[in-house]
mmCIF file of C-alpha atoms in Angstrom:
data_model
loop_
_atom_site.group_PDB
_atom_site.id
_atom_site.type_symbol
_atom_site.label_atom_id
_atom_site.label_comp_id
_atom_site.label_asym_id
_atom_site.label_seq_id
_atom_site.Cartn_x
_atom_site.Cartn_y
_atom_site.Cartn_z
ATOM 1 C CA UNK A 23 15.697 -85.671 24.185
ATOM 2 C CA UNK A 24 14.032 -82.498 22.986
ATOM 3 C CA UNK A 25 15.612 -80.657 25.242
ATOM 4 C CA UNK A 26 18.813 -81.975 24.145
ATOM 5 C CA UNK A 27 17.589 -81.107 20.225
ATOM 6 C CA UNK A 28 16.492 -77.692 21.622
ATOM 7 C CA UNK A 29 20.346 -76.817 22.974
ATOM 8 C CA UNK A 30 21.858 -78.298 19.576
ATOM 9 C CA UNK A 31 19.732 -76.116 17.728
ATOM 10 C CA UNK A 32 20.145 -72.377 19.894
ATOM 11 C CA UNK A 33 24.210 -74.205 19.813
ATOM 12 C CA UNK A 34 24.110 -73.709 16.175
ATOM 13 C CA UNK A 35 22.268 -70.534 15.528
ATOM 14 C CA UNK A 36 25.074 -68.554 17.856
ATOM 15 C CA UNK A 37 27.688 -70.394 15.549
ATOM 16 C CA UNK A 38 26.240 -68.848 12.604
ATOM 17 C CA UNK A 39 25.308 -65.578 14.272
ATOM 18 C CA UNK A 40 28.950 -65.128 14.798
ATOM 19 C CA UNK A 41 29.876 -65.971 11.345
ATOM 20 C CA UNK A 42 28.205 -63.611 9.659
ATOM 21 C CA UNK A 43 29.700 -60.239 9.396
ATOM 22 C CA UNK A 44 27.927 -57.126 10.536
ATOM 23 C CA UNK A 45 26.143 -55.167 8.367
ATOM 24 C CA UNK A 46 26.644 -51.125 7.797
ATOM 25 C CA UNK A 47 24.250 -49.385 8.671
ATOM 26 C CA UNK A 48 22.727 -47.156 5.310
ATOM 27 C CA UNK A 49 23.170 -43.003 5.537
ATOM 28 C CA UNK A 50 21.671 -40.727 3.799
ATOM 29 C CA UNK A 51 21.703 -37.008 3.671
ATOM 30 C CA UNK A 52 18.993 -35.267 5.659
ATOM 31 C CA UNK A 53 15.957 -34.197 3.864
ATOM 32 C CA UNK A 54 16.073 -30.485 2.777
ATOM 33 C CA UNK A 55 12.991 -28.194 4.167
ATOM 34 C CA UNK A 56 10.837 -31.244 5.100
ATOM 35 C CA UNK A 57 9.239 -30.099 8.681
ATOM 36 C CA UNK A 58 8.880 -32.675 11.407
ATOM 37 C CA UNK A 59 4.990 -32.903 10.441
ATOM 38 C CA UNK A 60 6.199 -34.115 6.714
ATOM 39 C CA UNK A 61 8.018 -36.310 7.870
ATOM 40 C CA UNK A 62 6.048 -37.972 10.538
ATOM 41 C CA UNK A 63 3.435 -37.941 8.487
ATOM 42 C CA UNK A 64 5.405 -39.804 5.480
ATOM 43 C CA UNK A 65 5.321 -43.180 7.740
ATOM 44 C CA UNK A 66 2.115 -45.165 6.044
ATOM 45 C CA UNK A 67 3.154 -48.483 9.069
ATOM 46 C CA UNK A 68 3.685 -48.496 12.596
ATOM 47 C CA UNK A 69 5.210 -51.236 14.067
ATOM 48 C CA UNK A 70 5.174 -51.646 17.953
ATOM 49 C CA UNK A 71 7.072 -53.960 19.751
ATOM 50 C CA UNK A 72 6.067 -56.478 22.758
ATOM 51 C CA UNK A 73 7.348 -56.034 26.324
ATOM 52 C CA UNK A 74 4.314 -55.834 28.682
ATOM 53 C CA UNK A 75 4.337 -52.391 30.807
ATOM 54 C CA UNK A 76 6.840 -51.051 29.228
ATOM 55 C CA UNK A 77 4.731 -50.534 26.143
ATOM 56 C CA UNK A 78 3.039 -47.462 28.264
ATOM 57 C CA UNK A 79 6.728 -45.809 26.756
ATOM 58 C CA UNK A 80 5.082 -46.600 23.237
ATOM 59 C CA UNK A 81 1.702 -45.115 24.716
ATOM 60 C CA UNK A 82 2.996 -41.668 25.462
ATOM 61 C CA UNK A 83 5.154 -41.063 22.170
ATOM 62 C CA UNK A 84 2.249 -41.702 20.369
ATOM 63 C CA UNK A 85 0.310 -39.197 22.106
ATOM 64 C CA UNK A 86 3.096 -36.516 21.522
ATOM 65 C CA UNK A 87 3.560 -37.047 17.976
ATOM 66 C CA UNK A 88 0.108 -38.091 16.641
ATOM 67 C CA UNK A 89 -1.040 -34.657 16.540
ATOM 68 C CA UNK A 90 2.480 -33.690 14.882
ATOM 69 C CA UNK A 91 1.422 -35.774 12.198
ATOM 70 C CA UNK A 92 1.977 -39.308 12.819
ATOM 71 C CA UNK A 93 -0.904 -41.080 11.184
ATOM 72 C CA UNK A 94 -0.112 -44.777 9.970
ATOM 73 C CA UNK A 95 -2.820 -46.447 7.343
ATOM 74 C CA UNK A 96 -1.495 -49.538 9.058
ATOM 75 C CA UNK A 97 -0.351 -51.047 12.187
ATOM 76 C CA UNK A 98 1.255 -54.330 13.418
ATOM 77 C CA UNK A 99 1.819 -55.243 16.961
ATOM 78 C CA UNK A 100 2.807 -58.050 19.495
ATOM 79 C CA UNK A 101 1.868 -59.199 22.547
ATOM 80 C CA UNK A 102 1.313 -55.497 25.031
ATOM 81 C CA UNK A 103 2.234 -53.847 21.649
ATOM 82 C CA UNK A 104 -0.978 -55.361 19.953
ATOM 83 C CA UNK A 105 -2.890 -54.250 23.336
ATOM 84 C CA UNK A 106 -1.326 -50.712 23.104
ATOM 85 C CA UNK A 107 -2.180 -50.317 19.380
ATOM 86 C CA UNK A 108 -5.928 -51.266 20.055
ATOM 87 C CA UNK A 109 -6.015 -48.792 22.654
ATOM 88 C CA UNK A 110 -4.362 -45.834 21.168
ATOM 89 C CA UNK A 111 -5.967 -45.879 18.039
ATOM 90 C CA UNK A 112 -8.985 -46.750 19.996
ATOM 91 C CA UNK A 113 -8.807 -43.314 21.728
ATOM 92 C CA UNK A 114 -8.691 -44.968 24.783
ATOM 93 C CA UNK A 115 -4.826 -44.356 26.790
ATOM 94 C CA UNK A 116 -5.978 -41.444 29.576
ATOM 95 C CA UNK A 117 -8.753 -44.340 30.138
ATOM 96 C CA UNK A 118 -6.409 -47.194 30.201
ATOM 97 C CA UNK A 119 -4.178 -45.524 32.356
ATOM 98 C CA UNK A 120 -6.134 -44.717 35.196
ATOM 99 C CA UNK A 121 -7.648 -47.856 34.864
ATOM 100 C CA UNK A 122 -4.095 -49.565 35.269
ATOM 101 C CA UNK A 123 -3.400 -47.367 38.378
ATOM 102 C CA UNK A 124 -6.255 -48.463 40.017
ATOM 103 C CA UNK A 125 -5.535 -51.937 39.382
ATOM 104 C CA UNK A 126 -1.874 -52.143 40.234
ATOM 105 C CA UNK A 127 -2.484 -50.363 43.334
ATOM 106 C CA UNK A 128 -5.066 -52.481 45.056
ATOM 107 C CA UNK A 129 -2.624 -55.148 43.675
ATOM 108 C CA UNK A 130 -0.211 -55.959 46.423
ATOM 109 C CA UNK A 131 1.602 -59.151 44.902
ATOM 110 C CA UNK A 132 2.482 -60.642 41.519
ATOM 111 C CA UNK A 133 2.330 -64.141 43.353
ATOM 112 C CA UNK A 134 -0.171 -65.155 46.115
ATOM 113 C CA UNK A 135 1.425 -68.873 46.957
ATOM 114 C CA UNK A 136 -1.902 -69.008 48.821
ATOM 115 C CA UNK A 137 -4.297 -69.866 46.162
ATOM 116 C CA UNK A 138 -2.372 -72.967 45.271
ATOM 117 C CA UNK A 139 -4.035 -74.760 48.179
ATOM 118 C CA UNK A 140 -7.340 -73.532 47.091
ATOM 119 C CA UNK A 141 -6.309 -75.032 43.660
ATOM 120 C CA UNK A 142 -6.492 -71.615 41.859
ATOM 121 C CA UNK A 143 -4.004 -69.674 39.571
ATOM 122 C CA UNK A 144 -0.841 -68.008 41.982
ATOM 123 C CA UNK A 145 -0.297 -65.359 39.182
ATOM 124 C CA UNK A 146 -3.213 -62.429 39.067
ATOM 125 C CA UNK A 147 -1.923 -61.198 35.476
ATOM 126 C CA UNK A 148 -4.426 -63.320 32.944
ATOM 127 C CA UNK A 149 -7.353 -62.145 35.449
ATOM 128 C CA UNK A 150 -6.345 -58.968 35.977
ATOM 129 C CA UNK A 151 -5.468 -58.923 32.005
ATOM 130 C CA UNK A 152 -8.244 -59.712 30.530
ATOM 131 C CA UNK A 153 -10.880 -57.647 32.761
ATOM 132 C CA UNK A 154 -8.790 -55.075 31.958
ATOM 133 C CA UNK A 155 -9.210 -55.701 28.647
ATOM 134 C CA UNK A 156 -13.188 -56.166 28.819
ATOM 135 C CA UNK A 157 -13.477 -53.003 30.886
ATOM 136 C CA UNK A 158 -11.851 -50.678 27.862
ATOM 137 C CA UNK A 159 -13.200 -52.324 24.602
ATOM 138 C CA UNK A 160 -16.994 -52.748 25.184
ATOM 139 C CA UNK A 161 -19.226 -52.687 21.772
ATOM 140 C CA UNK A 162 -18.844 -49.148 21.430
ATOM 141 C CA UNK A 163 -15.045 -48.877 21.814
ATOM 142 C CA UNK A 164 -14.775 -52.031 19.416
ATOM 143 C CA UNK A 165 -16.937 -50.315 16.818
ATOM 144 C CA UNK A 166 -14.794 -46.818 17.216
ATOM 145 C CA UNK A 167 -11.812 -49.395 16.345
ATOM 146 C CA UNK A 168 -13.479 -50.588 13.272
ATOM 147 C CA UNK A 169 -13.242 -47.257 12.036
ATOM 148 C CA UNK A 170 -9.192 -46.407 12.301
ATOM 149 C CA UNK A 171 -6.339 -48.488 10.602
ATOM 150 C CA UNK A 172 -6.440 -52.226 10.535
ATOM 151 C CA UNK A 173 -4.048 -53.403 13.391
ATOM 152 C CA UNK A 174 -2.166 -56.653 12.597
ATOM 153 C CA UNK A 175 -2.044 -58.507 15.483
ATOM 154 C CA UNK A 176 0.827 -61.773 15.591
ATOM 155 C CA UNK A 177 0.362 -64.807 17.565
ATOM 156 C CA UNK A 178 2.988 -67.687 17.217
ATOM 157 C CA UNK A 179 2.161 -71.394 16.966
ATOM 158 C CA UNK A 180 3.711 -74.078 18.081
ATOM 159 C CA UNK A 181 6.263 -76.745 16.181
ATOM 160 C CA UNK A 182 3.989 -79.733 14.794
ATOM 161 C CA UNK A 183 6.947 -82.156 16.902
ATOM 162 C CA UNK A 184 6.403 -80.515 20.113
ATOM 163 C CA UNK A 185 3.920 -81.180 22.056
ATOM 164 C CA UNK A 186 1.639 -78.439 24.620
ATOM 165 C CA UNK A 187 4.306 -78.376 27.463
ATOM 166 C CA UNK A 188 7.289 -78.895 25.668
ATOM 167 C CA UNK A 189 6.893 -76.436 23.212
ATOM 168 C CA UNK A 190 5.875 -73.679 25.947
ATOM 169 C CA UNK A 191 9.106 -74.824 27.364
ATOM 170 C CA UNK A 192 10.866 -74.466 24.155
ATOM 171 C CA UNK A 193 9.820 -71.203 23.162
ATOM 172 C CA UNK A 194 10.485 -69.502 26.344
ATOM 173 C CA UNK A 195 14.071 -70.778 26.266
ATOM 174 C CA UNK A 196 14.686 -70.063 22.661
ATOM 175 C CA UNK A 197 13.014 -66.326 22.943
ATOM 176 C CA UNK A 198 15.405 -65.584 26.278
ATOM 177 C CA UNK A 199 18.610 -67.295 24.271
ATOM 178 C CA UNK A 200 17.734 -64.491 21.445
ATOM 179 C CA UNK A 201 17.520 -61.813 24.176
ATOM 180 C CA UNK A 202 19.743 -62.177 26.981
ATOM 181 C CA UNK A 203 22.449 -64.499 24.602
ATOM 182 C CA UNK A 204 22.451 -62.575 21.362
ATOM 183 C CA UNK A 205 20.522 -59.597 21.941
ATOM 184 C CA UNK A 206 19.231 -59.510 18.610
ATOM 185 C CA UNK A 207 16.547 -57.019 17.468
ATOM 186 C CA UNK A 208 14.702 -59.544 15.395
ATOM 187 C CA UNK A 209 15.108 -63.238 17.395
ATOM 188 C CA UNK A 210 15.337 -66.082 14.798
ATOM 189 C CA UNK A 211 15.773 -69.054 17.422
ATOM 190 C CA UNK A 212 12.185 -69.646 17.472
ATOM 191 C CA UNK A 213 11.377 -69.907 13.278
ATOM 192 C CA UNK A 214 14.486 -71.853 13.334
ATOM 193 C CA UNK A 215 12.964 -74.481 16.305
ATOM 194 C CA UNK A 216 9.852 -74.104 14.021
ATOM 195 C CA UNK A 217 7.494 -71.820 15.233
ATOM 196 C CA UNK A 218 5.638 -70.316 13.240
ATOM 197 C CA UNK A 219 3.886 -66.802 12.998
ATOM 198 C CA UNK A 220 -0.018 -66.299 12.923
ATOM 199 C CA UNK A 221 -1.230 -62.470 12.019
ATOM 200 C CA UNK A 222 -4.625 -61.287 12.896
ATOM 201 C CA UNK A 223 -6.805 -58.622 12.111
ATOM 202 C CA UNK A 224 -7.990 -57.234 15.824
ATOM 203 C CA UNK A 225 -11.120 -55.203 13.566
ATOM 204 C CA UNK A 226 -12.299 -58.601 12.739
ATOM 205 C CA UNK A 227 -13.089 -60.013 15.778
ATOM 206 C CA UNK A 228 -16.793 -59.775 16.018
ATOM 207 C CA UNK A 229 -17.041 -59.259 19.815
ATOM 208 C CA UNK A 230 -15.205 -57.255 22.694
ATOM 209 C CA UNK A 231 -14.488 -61.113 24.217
ATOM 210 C CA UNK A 232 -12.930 -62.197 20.885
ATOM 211 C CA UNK A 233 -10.275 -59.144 20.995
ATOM 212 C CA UNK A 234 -9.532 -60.139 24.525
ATOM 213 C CA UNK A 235 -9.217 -63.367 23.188
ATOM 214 C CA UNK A 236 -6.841 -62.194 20.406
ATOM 215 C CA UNK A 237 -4.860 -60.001 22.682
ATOM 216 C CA UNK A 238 -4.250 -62.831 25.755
ATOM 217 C CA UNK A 239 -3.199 -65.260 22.961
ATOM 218 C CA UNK A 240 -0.351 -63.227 21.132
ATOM 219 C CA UNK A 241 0.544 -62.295 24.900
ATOM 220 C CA UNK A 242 0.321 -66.063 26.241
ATOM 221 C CA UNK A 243 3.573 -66.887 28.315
ATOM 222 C CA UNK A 244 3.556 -69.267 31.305
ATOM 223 C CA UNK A 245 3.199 -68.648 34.232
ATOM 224 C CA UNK A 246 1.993 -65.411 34.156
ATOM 225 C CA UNK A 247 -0.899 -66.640 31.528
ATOM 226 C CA UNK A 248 -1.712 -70.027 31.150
ATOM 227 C CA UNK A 249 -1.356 -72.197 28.178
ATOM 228 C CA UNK A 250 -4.092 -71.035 25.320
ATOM 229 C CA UNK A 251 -5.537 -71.995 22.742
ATOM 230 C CA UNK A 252 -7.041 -69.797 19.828
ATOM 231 C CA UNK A 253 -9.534 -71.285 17.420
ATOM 232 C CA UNK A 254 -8.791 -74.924 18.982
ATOM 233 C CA UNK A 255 -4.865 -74.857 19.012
ATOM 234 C CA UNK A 256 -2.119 -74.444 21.079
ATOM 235 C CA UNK A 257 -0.892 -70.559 21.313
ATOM 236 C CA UNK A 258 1.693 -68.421 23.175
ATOM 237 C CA UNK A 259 3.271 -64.753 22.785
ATOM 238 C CA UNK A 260 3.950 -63.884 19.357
ATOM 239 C CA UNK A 261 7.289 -62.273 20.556
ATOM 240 C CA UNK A 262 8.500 -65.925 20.797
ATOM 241 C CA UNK A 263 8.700 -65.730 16.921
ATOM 242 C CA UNK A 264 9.547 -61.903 16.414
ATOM 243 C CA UNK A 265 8.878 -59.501 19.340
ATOM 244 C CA UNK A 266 9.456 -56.713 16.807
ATOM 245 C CA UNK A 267 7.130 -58.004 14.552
ATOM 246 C CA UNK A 268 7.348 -56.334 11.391
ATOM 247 C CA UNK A 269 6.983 -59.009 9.250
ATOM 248 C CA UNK A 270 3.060 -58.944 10.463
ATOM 249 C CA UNK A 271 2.945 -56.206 8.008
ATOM 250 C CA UNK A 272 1.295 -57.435 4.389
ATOM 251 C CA UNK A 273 4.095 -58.036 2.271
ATOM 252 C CA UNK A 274 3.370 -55.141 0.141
ATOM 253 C CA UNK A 275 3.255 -52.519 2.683
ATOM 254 C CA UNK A 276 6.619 -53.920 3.915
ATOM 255 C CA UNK A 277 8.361 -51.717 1.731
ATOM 256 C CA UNK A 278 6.809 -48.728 2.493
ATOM 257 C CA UNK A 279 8.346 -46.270 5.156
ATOM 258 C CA UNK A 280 7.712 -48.204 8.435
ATOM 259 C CA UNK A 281 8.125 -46.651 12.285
ATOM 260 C CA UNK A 282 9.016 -49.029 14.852
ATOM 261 C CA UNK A 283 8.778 -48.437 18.091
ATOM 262 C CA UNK A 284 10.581 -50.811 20.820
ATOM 263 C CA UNK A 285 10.382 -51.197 24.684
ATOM 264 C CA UNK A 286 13.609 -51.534 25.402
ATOM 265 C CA UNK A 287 17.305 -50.075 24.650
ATOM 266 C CA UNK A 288 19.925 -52.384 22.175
ATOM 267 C CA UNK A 289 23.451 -52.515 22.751
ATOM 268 C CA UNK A 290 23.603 -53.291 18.899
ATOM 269 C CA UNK A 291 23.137 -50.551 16.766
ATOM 270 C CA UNK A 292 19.879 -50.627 14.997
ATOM 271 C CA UNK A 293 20.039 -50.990 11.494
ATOM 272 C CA UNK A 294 18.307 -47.628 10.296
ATOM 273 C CA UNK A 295 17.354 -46.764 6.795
ATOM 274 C CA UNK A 296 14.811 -44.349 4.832
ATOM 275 C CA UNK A 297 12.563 -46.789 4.402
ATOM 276 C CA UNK A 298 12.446 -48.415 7.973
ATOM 277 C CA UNK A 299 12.795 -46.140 11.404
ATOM 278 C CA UNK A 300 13.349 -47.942 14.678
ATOM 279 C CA UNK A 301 13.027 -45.792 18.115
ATOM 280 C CA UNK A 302 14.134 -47.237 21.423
ATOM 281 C CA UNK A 303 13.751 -45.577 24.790
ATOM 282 C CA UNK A 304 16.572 -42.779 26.223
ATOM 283 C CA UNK A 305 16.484 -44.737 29.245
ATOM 284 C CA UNK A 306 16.024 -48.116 30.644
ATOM 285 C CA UNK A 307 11.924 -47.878 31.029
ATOM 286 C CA UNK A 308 11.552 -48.094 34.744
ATOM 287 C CA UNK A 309 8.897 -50.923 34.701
ATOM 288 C CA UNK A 310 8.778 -54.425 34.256
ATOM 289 C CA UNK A 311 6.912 -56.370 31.726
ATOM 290 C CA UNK A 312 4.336 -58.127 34.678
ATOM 291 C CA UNK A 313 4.386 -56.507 37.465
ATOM 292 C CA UNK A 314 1.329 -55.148 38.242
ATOM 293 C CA UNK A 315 2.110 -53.837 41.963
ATOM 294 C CA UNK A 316 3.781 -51.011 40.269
ATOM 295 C CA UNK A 317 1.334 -48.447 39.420
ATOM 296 C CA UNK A 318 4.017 -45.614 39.891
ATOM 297 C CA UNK A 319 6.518 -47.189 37.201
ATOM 298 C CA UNK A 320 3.466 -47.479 34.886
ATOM 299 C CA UNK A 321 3.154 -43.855 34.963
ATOM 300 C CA UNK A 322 6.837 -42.850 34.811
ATOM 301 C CA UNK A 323 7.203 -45.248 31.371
ATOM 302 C CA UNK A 324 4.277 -43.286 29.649
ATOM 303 C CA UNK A 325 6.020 -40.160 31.045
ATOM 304 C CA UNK A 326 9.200 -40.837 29.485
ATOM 305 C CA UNK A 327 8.146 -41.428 26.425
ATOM 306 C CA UNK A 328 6.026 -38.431 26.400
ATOM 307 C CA UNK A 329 9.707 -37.191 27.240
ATOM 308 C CA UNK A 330 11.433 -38.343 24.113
ATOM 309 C CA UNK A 331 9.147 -37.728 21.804
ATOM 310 C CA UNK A 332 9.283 -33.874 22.663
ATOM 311 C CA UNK A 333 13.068 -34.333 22.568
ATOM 312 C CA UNK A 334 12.327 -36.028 19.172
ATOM 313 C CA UNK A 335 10.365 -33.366 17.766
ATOM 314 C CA UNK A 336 13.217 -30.981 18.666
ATOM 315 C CA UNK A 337 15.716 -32.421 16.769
ATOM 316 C CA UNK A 338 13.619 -33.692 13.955
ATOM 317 C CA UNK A 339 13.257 -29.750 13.918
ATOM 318 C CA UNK A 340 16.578 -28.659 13.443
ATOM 319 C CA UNK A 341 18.452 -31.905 11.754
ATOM 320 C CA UNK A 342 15.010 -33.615 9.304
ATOM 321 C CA UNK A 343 15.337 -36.889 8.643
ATOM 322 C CA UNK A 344 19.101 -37.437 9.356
ATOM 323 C CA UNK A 345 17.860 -37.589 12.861
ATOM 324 C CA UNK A 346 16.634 -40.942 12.682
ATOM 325 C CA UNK A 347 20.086 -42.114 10.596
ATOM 326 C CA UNK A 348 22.130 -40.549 13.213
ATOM 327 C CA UNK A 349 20.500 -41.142 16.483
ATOM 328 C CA UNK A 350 19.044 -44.474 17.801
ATOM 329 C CA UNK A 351 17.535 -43.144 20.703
ATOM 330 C CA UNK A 352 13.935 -41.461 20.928
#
């Protein structure tokens, strides 16, 4: 029966997806004499999207273009993109990255069938996860966080009339009917089954085990993690709401010029104005979200977007801000 309601309810969303005309995307003339470090440094937000390994593409633009002048007063992220904004601003990516080799590399499988007799867990990605996560933000590295932007961190909880399982079901279905079906930038399925966003503060957690906490829970999605529960209720990925999750932002900063950077290329074109700047890879990030065998593809997705943010530089160089309005691409 819910399953049935589920269907009805991802039925009628594509009805009224297709209804709706497209919207133009806004131009505007490029900026006259503002230099690339003006304008990077005229984004107050930074958004980043979820999408596991692939945020390492998110990891190495940053790098490139934070000491162009790229410094947000605030930042929102989701699921890896939450992870990836605690560790850049952290000061903590050449770390985190040879910490990640290591790992992937004396990680032969992402599923040991083996362990299922010994009634353990068959996926290693919540382990591997979180000490992962312990190993990079001890007290020190939680206190050097304290000191940079606050980082909003989403979560998504589940409808009141689904229960634990079914609603993991649920929202899995409902975020890969918004992706693979749709292909929408912002996914809607899930507010519209009635799930509903959290947002966090990762400064405020008053331990290195509470951001690892934070971090597994607006990452949560079975069967790579199992079902969790922050502060005594149900949880899962926060991408099952938004995966671009700019609407973690306060609602006053919302308006305010806004970076976004995503994991993964659109066939849609993204809807670009002054005020709000999405980037998406050149290239199909050669990664996926959970494996972690693949130390190799870790390293090539920081690469590349090391890659296109010097490309990005060059034309924000030569064109100003029109290069965002006319190119989609990083």
């Amino acid at each position: 029966m819910q399953s049935d309601t589920v269907l009805r309810a991802c039925g009628a969303l594509q009805l009224q997806e297709r209804a709706q005309p497209p919207r133009e995307v806004p131009r505007t003339e490029p900026a006259s004499g503002e230099s690339a470090r003006e304008i990077l440094s005229s984004f107050t937000n930074l958004v980043l999207a979820g999408g596991g390994n692939r945020c390492w593409w998110q990891a190495g633009m940053w790098d490139v273009l934070k000491p162009e002048g790229l410094a947000p007063t605030q930042v929102a992220g989701v699921s890896a993109g939450a992870a990836t904004a605690c560790m850049m601003l952290a000061g903590k990516t050449a770390q985190t990255l040879a910490h990640y080799g290591h790992m992937t590399a004396h990680n032969p499988r992402n599923f040991y069938p083996g362990r299922l007799l010994r009634g353990q867990r068959a996926f290693p990605h919540a382990q591997m996860y979180r000490e992962a996560l312990l190993a990079i933000f001890d007290a020190q590295a939680l206190d050097a966080l304290r000191s940079q932007p606050p980082i909003y961190v989403q979560v998504s909880r589940l409808p009141r009339w689904l229960g634990p399982r079914s609603g993991v079901l649920a929202g899995i279905f409902a975020y890969q009917f918004d992706k693979k079906v749709r292909g929408l930038l912002h996914p809607r399925a899930g507010r519209f089954l009635g799930f509903e966003p959290e947002v966090l503060v990762a400064q405020d957690c008053p331990a290195p085990e509470d951001l690892a906490d934070l971090i597994l829970a607006s990452s949560c999605t079975p069967p790579f993690t199992p079902a969790l529960h922050l502060h005594g209720r149900p949880v899962l990925d926060g991408g099952m709401v938004d995966n671009v999750p700019v609407d973690a932002l306060p609602v006053e900063a919302r308006q305010e010029p806004t970076l976004v950077l995503l994991t993964r290329q659109y066939e849609r074109p993204l809807p670009q104005s002054t005020q709000r700047i999405y980037i998406q890879p050149s290239h199909h990030v050669p990664v996926r979200g959970w494996d972690y065998t693949n130390p190799h593809g870790i390293r090539a997705a920081y690469e590349l977007g090391r890659h296109d943010a010097r490309a990005l530089l060059t034309r924000l160089r030569t064109h100003g801000m029109a290069t965002f309005l006319e190119n989609t691409h990083g």
